[in-house]
Tab-separated table of C-alpha atoms in Angstrom:
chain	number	residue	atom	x	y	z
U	226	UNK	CA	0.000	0.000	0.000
U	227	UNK	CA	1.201	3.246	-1.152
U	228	UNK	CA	2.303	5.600	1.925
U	229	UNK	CA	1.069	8.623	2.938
U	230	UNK	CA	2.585	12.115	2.204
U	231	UNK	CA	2.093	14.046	4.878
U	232	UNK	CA	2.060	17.950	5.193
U	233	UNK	CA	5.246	19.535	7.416
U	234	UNK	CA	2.204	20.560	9.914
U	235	UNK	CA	1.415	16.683	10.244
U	236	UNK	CA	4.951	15.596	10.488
U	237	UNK	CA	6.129	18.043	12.971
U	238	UNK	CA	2.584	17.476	15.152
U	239	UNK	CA	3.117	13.516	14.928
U	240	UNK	CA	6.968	14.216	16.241
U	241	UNK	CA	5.569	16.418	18.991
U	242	UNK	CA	2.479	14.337	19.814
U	243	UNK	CA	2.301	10.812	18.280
U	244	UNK	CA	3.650	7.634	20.212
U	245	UNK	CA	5.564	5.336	18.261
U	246	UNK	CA	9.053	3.228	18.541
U	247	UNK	CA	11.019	2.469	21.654
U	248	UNK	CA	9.584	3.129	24.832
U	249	UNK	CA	11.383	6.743	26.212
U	250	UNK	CA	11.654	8.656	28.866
U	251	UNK	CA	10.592	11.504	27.012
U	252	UNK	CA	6.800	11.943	26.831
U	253	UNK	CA	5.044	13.149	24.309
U	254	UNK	CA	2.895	16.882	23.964
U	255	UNK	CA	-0.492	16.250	25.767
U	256	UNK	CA	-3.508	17.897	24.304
U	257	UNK	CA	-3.104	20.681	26.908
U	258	UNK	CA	0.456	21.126	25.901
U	259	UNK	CA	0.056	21.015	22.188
U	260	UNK	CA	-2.617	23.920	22.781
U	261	UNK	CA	0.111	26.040	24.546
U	262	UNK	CA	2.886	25.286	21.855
U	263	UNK	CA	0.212	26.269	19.530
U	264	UNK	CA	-0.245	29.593	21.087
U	265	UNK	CA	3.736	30.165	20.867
U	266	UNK	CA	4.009	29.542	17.785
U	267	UNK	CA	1.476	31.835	16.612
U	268	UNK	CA	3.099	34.541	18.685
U	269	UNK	CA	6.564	33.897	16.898
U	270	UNK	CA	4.715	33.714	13.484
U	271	UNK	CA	5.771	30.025	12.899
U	272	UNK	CA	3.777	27.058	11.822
U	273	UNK	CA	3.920	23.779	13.181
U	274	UNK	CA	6.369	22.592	10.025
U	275	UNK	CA	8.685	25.527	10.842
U	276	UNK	CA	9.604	23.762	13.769
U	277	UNK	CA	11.126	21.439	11.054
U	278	UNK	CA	13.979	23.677	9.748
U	279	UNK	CA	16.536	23.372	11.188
U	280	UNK	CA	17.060	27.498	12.271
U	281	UNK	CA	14.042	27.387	14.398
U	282	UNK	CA	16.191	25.838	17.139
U	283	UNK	CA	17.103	29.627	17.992
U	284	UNK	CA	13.829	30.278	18.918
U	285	UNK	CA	12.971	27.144	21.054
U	286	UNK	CA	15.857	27.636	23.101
U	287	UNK	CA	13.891	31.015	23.953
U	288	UNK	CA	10.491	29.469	24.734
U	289	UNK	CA	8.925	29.562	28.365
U	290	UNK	CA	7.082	27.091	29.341
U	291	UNK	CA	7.167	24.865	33.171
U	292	UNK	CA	6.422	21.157	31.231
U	293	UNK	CA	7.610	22.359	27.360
U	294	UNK	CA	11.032	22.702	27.442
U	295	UNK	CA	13.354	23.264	24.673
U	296	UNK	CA	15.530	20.001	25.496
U	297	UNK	CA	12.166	18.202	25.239
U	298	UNK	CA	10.662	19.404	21.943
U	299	UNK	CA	14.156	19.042	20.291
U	300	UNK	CA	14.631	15.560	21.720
U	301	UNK	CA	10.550	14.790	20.385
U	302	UNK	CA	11.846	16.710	16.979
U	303	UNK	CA	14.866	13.954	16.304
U	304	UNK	CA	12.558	11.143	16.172
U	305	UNK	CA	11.743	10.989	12.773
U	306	UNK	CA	13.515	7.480	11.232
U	307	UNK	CA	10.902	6.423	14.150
U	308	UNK	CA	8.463	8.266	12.768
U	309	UNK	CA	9.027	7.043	9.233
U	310	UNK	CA	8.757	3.336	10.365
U	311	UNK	CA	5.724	4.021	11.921
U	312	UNK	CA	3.932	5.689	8.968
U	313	UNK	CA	4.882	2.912	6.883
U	314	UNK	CA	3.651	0.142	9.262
U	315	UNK	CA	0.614	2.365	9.403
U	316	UNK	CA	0.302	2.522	5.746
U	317	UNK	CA	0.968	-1.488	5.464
U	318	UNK	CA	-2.577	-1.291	7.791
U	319	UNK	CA	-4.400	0.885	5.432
U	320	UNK	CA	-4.166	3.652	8.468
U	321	UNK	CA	-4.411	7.039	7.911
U	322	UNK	CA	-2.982	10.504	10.038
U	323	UNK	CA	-4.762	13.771	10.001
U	324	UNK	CA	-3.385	16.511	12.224
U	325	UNK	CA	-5.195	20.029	13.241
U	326	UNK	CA	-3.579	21.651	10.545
U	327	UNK	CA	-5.033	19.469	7.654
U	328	UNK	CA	-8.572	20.318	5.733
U	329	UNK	CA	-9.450	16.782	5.838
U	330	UNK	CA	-9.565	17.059	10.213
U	331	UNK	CA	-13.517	17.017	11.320
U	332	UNK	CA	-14.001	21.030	11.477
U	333	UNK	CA	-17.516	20.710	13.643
U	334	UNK	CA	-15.139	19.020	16.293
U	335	UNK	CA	-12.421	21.524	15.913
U	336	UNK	CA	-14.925	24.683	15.958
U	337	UNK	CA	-16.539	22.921	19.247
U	338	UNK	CA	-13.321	21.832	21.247
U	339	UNK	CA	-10.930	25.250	20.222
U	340	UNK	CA	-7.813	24.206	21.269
U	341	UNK	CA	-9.386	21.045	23.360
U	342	UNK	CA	-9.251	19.175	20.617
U	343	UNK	CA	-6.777	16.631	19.738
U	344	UNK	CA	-3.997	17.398	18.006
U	345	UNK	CA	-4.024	14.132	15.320
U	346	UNK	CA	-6.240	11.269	14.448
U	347	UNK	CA	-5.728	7.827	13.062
U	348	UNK	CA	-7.881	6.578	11.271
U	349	UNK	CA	-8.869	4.352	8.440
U	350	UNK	CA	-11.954	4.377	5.951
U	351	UNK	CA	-13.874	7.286	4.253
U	352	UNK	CA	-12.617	10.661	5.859
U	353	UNK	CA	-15.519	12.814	4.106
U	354	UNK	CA	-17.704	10.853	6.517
U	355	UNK	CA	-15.617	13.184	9.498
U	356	UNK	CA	-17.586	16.311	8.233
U	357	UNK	CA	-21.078	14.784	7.565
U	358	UNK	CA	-22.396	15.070	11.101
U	359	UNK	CA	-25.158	12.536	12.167
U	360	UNK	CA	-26.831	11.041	15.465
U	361	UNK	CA	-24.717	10.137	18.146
U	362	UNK	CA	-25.855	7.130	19.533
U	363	UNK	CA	-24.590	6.078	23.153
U	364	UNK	CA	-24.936	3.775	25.730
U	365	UNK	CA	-23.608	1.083	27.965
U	366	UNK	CA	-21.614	-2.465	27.229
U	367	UNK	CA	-24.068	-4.535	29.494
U	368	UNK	CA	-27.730	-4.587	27.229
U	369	UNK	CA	-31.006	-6.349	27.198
U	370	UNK	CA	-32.896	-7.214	24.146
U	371	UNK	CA	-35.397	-4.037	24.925
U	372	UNK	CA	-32.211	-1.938	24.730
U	373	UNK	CA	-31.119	-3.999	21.775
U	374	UNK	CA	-33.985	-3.084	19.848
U	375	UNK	CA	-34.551	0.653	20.749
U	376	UNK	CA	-30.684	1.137	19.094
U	377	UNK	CA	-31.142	-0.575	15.877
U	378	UNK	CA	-34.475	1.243	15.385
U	379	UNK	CA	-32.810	4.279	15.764
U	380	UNK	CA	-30.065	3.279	13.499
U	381	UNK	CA	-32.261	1.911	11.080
U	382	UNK	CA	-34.615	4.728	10.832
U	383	UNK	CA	-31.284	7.089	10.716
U	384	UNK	CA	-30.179	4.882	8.195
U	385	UNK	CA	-33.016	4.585	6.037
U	386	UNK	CA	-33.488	8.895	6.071
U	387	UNK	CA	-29.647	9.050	4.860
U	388	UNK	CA	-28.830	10.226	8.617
U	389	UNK	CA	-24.721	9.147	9.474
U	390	UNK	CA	-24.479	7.093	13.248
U	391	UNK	CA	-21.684	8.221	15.074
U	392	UNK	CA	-20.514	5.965	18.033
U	393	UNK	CA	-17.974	4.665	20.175
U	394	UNK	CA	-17.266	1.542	18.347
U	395	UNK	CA	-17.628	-0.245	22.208
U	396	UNK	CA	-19.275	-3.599	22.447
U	397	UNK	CA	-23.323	-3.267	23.479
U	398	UNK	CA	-25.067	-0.082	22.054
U	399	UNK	CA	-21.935	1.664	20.592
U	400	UNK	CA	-21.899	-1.560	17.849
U	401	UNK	CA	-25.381	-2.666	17.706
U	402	UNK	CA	-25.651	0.935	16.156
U	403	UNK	CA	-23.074	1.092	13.908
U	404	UNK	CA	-23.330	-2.043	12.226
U	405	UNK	CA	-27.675	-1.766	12.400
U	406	UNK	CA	-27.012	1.262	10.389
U	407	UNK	CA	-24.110	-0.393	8.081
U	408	UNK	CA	-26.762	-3.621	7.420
U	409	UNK	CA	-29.237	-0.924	5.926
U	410	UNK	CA	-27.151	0.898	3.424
U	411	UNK	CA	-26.016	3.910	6.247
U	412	UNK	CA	-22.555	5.203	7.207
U	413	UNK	CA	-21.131	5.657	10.206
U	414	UNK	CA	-18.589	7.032	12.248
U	415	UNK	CA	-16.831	5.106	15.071
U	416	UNK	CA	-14.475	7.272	17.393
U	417	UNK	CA	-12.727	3.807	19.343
U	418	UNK	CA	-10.214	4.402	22.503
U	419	UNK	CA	-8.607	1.291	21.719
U	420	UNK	CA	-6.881	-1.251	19.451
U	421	UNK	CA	-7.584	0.809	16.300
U	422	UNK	CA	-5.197	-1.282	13.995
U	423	UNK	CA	-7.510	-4.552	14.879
U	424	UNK	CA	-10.589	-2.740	14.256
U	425	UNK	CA	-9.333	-2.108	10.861
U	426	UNK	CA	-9.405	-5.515	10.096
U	427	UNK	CA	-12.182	-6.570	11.611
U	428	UNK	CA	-14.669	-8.659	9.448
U	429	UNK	CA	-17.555	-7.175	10.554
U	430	UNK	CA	-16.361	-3.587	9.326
U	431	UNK	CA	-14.671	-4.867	6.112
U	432	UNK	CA	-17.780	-4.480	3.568
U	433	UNK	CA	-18.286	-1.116	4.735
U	434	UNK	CA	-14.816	0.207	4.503
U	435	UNK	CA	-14.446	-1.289	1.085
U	436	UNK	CA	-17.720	0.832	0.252
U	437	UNK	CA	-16.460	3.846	1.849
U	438	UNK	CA	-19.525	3.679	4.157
U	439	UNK	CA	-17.123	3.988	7.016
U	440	UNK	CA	-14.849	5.254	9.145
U	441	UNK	CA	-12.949	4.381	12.183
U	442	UNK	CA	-10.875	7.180	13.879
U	443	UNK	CA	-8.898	7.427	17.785
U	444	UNK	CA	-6.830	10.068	18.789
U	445	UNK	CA	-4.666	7.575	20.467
U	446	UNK	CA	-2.246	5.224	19.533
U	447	UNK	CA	-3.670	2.539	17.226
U	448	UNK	CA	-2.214	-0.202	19.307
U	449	UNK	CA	-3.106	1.206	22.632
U	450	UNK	CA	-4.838	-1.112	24.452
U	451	UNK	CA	-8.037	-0.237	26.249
U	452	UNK	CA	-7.789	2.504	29.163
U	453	UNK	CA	-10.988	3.748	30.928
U	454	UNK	CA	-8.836	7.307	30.933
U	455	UNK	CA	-8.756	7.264	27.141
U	456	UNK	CA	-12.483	6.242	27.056
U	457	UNK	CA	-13.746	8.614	29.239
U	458	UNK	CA	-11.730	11.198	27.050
U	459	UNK	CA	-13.454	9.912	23.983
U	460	UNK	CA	-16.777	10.732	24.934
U	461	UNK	CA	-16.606	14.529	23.674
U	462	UNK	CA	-15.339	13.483	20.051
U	463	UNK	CA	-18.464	11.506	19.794
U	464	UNK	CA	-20.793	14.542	20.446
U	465	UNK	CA	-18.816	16.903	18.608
U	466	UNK	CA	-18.650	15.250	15.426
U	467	UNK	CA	-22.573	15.029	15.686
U	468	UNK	CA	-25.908	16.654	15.547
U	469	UNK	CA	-27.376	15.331	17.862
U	470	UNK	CA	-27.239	12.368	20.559
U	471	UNK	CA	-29.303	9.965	21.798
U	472	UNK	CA	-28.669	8.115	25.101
U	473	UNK	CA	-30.151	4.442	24.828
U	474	UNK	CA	-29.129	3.862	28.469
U	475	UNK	CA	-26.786	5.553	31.199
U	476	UNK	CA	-26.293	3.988	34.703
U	477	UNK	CA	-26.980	7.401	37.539
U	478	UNK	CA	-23.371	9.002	38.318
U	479	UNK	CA	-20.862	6.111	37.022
U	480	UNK	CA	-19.472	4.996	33.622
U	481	UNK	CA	-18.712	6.731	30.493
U	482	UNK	CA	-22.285	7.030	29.107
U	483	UNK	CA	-23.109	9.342	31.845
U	484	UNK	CA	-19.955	11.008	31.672
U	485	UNK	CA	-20.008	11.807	28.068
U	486	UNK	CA	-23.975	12.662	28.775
U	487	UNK	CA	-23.150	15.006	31.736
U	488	UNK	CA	-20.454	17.114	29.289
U	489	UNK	CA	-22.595	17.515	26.800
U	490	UNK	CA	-25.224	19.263	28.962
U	491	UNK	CA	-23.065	21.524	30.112
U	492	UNK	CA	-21.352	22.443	27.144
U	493	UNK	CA	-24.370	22.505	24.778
U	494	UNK	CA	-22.911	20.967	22.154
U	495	UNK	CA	-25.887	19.262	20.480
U	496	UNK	CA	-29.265	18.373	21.616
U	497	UNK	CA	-29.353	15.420	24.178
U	498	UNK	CA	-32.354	13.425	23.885
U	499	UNK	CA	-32.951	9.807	26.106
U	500	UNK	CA	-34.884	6.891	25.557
U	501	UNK	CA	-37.914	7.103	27.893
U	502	UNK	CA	-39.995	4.129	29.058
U	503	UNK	CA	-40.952	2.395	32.414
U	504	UNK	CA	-38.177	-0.213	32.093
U	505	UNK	CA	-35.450	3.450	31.744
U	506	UNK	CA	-32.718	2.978	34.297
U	507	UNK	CA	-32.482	5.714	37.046
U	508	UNK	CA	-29.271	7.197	34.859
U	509	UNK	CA	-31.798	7.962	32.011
U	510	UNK	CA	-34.585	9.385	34.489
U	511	UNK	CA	-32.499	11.606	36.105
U	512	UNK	CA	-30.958	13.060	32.773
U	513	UNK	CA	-34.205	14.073	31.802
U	514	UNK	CA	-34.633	15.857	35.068
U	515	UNK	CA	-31.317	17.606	34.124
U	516	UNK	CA	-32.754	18.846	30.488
U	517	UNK	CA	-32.595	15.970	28.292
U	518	UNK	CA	-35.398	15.295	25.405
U	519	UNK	CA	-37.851	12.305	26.025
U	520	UNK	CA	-37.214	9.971	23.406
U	521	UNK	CA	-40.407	7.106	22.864
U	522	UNK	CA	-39.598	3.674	21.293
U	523	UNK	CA	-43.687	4.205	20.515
U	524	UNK	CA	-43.340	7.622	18.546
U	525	UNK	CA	-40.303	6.357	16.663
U	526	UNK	CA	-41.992	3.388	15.601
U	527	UNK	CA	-44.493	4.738	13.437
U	528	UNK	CA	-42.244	7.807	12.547
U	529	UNK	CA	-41.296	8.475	8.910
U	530	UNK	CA	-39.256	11.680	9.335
U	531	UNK	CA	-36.383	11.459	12.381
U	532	UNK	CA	-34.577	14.431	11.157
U	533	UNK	CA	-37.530	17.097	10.923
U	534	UNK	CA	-38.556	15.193	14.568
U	535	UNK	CA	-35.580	15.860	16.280
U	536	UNK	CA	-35.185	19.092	14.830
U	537	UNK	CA	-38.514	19.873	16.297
U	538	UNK	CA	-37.888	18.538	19.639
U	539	UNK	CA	-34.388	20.084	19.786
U	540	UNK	CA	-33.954	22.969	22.507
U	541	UNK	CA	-34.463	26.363	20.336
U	542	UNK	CA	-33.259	28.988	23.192
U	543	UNK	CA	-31.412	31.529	22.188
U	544	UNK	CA	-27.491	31.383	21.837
U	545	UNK	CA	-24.733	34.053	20.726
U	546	UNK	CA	-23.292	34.304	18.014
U	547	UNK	CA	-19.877	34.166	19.602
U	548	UNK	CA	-16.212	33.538	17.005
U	549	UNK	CA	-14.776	30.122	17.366
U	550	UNK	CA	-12.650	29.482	20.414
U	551	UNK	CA	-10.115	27.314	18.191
U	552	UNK	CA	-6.717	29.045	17.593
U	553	UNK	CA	-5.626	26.376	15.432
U	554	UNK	CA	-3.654	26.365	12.520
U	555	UNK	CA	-5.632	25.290	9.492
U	556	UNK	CA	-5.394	25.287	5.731
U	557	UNK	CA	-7.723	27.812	4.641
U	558	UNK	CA	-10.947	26.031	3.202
U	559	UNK	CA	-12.968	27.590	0.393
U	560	UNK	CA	-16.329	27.190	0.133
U	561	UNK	CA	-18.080	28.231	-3.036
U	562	UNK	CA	-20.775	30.511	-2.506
U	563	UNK	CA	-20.364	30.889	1.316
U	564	UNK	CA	-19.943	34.406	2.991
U	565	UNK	CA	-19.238	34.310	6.982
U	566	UNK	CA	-21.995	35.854	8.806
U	567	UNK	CA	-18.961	37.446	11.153
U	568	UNK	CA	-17.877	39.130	8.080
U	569	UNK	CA	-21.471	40.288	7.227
U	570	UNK	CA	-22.201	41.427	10.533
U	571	UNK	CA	-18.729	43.761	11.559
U	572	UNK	CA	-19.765	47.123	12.535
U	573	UNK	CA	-17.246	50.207	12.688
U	574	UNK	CA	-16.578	51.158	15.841
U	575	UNK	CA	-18.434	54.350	15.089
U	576	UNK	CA	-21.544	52.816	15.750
U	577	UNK	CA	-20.156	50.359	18.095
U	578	UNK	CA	-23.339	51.735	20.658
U	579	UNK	CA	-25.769	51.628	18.059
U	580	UNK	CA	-28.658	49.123	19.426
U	581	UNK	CA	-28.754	46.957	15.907
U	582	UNK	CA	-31.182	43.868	15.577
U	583	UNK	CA	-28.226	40.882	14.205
U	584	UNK	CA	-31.459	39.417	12.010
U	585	UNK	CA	-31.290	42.208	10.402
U	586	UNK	CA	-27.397	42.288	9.805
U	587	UNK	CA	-27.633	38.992	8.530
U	588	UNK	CA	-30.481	38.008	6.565
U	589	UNK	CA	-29.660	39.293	3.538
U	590	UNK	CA	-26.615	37.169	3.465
U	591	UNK	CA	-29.066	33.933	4.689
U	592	UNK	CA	-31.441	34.895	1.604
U	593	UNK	CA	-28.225	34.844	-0.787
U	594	UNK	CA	-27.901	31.207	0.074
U	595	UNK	CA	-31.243	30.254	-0.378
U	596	UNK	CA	-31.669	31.298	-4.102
U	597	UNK	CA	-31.038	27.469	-4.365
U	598	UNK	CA	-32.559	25.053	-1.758
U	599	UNK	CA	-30.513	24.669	1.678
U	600	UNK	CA	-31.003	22.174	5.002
U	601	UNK	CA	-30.014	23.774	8.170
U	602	UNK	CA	-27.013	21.716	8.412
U	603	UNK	CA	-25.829	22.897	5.162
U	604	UNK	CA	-26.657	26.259	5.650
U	605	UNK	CA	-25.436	26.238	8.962
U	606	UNK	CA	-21.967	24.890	7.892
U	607	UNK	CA	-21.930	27.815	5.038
U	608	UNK	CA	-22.196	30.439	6.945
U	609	UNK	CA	-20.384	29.222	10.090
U	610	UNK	CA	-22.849	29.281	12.886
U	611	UNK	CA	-24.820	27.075	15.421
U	612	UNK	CA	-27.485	25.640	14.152
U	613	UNK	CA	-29.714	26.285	16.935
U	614	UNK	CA	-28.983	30.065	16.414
U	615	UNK	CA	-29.974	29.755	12.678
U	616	UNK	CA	-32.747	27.811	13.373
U	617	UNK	CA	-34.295	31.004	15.267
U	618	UNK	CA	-33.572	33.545	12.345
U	619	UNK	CA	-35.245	30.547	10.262
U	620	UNK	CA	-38.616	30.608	12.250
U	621	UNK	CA	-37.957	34.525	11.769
U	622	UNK	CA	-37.747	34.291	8.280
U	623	UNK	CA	-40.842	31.433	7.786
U	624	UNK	CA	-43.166	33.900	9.832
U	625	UNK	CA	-42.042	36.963	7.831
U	626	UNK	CA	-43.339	35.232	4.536
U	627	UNK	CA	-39.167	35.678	3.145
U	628	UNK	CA	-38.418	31.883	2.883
U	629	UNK	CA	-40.553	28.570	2.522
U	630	UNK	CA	-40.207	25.282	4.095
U	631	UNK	CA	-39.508	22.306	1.658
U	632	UNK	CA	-39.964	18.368	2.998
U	633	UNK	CA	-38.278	15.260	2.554
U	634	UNK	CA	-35.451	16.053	2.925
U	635	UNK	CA	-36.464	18.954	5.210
U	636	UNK	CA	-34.962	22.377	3.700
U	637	UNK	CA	-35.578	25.867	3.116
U	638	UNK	CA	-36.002	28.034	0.024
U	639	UNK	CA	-36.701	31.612	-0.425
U	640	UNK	CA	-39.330	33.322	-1.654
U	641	UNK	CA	-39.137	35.795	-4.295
U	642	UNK	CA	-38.497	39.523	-3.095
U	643	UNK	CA	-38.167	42.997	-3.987
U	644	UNK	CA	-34.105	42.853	-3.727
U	645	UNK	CA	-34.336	46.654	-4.137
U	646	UNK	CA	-36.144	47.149	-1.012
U	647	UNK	CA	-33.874	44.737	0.679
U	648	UNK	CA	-31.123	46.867	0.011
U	649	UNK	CA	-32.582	49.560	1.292
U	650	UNK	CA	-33.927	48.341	4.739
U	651	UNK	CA	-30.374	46.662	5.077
U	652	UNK	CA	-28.465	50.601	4.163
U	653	UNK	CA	-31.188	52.106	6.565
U	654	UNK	CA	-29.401	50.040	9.615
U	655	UNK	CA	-26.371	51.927	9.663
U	656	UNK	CA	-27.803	54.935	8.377
């Protein structure tokens, strides 16, 4: 198998980060770390793949840190005939690195997580799937056949509606998912905390990786062995590369389920919902209590849309429009047809007091996108926002007569206007 060429960024983020070769005693850049090398290096105008060149060795002598010290990023810096065995033994496995840096790393994750998130991924399988979002679906190892067959109608019905699973890739509800959606023509995503090199093997998952229907990704070693620190620390990735998450079943204050259920709530990064029936462990009663959405084996039975019906059940409070917390180094992505709403919305300071209504601000840039036919997601990726916030200038726009509501899939169109008078109601704001 051919190897991979990877960018300077990747190579000089797998020598700072990556585990690989002989056991030494000097440790790699944690996540934490990485984020505050990251920071430096922006501040000394430097990329990740400067540290590369040789001359940069002036400036790490200079660099500041209590745990990052220039012996130990030069020392990390030298491994690279390890690093070149271990691409190619990756390669041999039909494994894959992306790093921060890279176009092809899951940007809903990295827009969530800022500098929280990790640094590289293996992985193997279609990485397009990465950006495609979905419905997390979580829950414990230990299942019943009730439990059994609340996750594969989920997946199935996700499946069936062209809806990605994202999960875990653990035994019990993290698989039944996956491979429920996989049996009906789906994708998936599985974010594993262990023993990614065997995965990628794996029988079961063969079909599907062959089809491109899947992919398998870990921010940790791919031989690592399984760690309840690492899977703990994999919960987030699963909720950040989604849309929204269902817990099947979570034990009350214990285990990774709750865990992973407990950070999303308070960091809002999607729209928790729970499966709710009498049989529900306490874990599942008590994260409704906390804000969770009922979920009914009963209504999903008989349901024909599961995207419009989350979407509909989905908390809809208001959220700000706030820039992305990442201070990552990318490759700068261009999307066709896409203006930022930050860029549509700055305001000279002259005005800076000026009590302006943001709908305003941005709709004409929403009704640009919507001469052709948009879902939120889609929309919401375009102009880089949260899709609960666009969901409210949505309603806005549906009750002001501007756009219409298409079905199946669900999306949004606008309705012809008077772009003349549009102009002049978006001049009159700053007038």
């Amino acid at each position: 198998m051919m190897e991979q060429q990877l960018s300077a960024d990747t190579q000089a983020i797998l020598l700072l980060c990556g585990h690989f070769g002989k056991k030494s005693d000097i440790k790699p850049l944690t996540v934490s770390e990485y984020a505050r090398l990251a920071q430096w290096l922006q501040i000394q105008e430097m990329r990740p793949g400067d540290l590369l060149d040789t001359s940069s060795a002036v400036k790490i002598k200079h660099i500041a840190d209590k745990t990052i010290t220039a012996g130990r990023l030069l020392a990390l810096l030298m491994r690279g005939g390890a690093l070149a065995l271990a691409i190619e033994a990756w390669s041999n496995k039909g494994l894959w690195v992306i790093s921060r840096s890279d176009s092809a790393y899951p940007m809903r994750l990295k827009k969530q997580l800022g500098q929280a998130a990790p640094p590289i991924f293996y992985g193997v399988g279609e990485q397009a799937l990465l950006q495609k979002g979905g419905v997390a679906v979580v829950g414990s190892r230990d299942v019943d056949q009730q439990i059994i067959d609340f996750t594969k109608l989920v997946a199935k019905k996700a499946a069936q509606q062209r809806m990605q699973i994202i999960s875990g890739g653990a035994r019990g509800v993290d698989t039944e998912a996956v491979l429920t959606a996989l049996i009906h023509g789906g994708t998936a995503v599985g974010v594993l905390a262990d023993s990614l090199v065997r995965a990628a093997v794996a029988s079961k998952y063969r079909d599907a990786l062959r089809e491109e229907r899947l992919v398998l990704i870990s921010p940790f070693d791919p031989n690592t062995g399984f760690n309840v620190g690492n899977a703990m620390a994999r919960n987030k990735y699963v909720y950040t590369l989604s849309d929204w998450a269902v817990v099947v079943n979570s034990a009350y204050k214990e285990g990774g389920t709750w865990a992973g259920a407990q950070e999303n709530l308070k960091a809002e990064w999607v729209p928790l919902f729970v499966r709710q029936d009498k049989s529900m462990p306490v874990g599942n009663q008590e994260l409704l209590n906390q804000g969770a959405i009922a979920l009914e084996q009963n209504r999903l039975q008989d349901l024909t849309d599961l995207r419009e019906q989350l979407s509909q059940l989905a908390d809809t409070k208001p959220q700000q429009v706030t820039e992305s917390k990442s201070a990552d180094y990318r490759h700068d992505v261009e999307t066709s047809g896409c203006t930022s709403v930050s860029e549509q919305a700055e305001i000279d300071d002259d005005v800076s007091e000026k009590t302006i209504d943001l709908f305003n601000v941005v709709w004409p840039t929403i009704e640009q996108q919507l001469v052709t036919d948009k879902t939120e997601q889609a929309l919401a990726e375009c102009l880089n926002i949260e899709i609960k916030q666009l969901r409210l200038w949505l309603k806005r726009g549906l009750d002001m007569g501007r756009i219409k509501k298409l079905k199946k899939p669900v999306r949004y169109v606008i309705v012809e206007q008077d772009y003349e008078t549009q102009a002049k109601e978006q001049q009159s704001l700053f007038g």
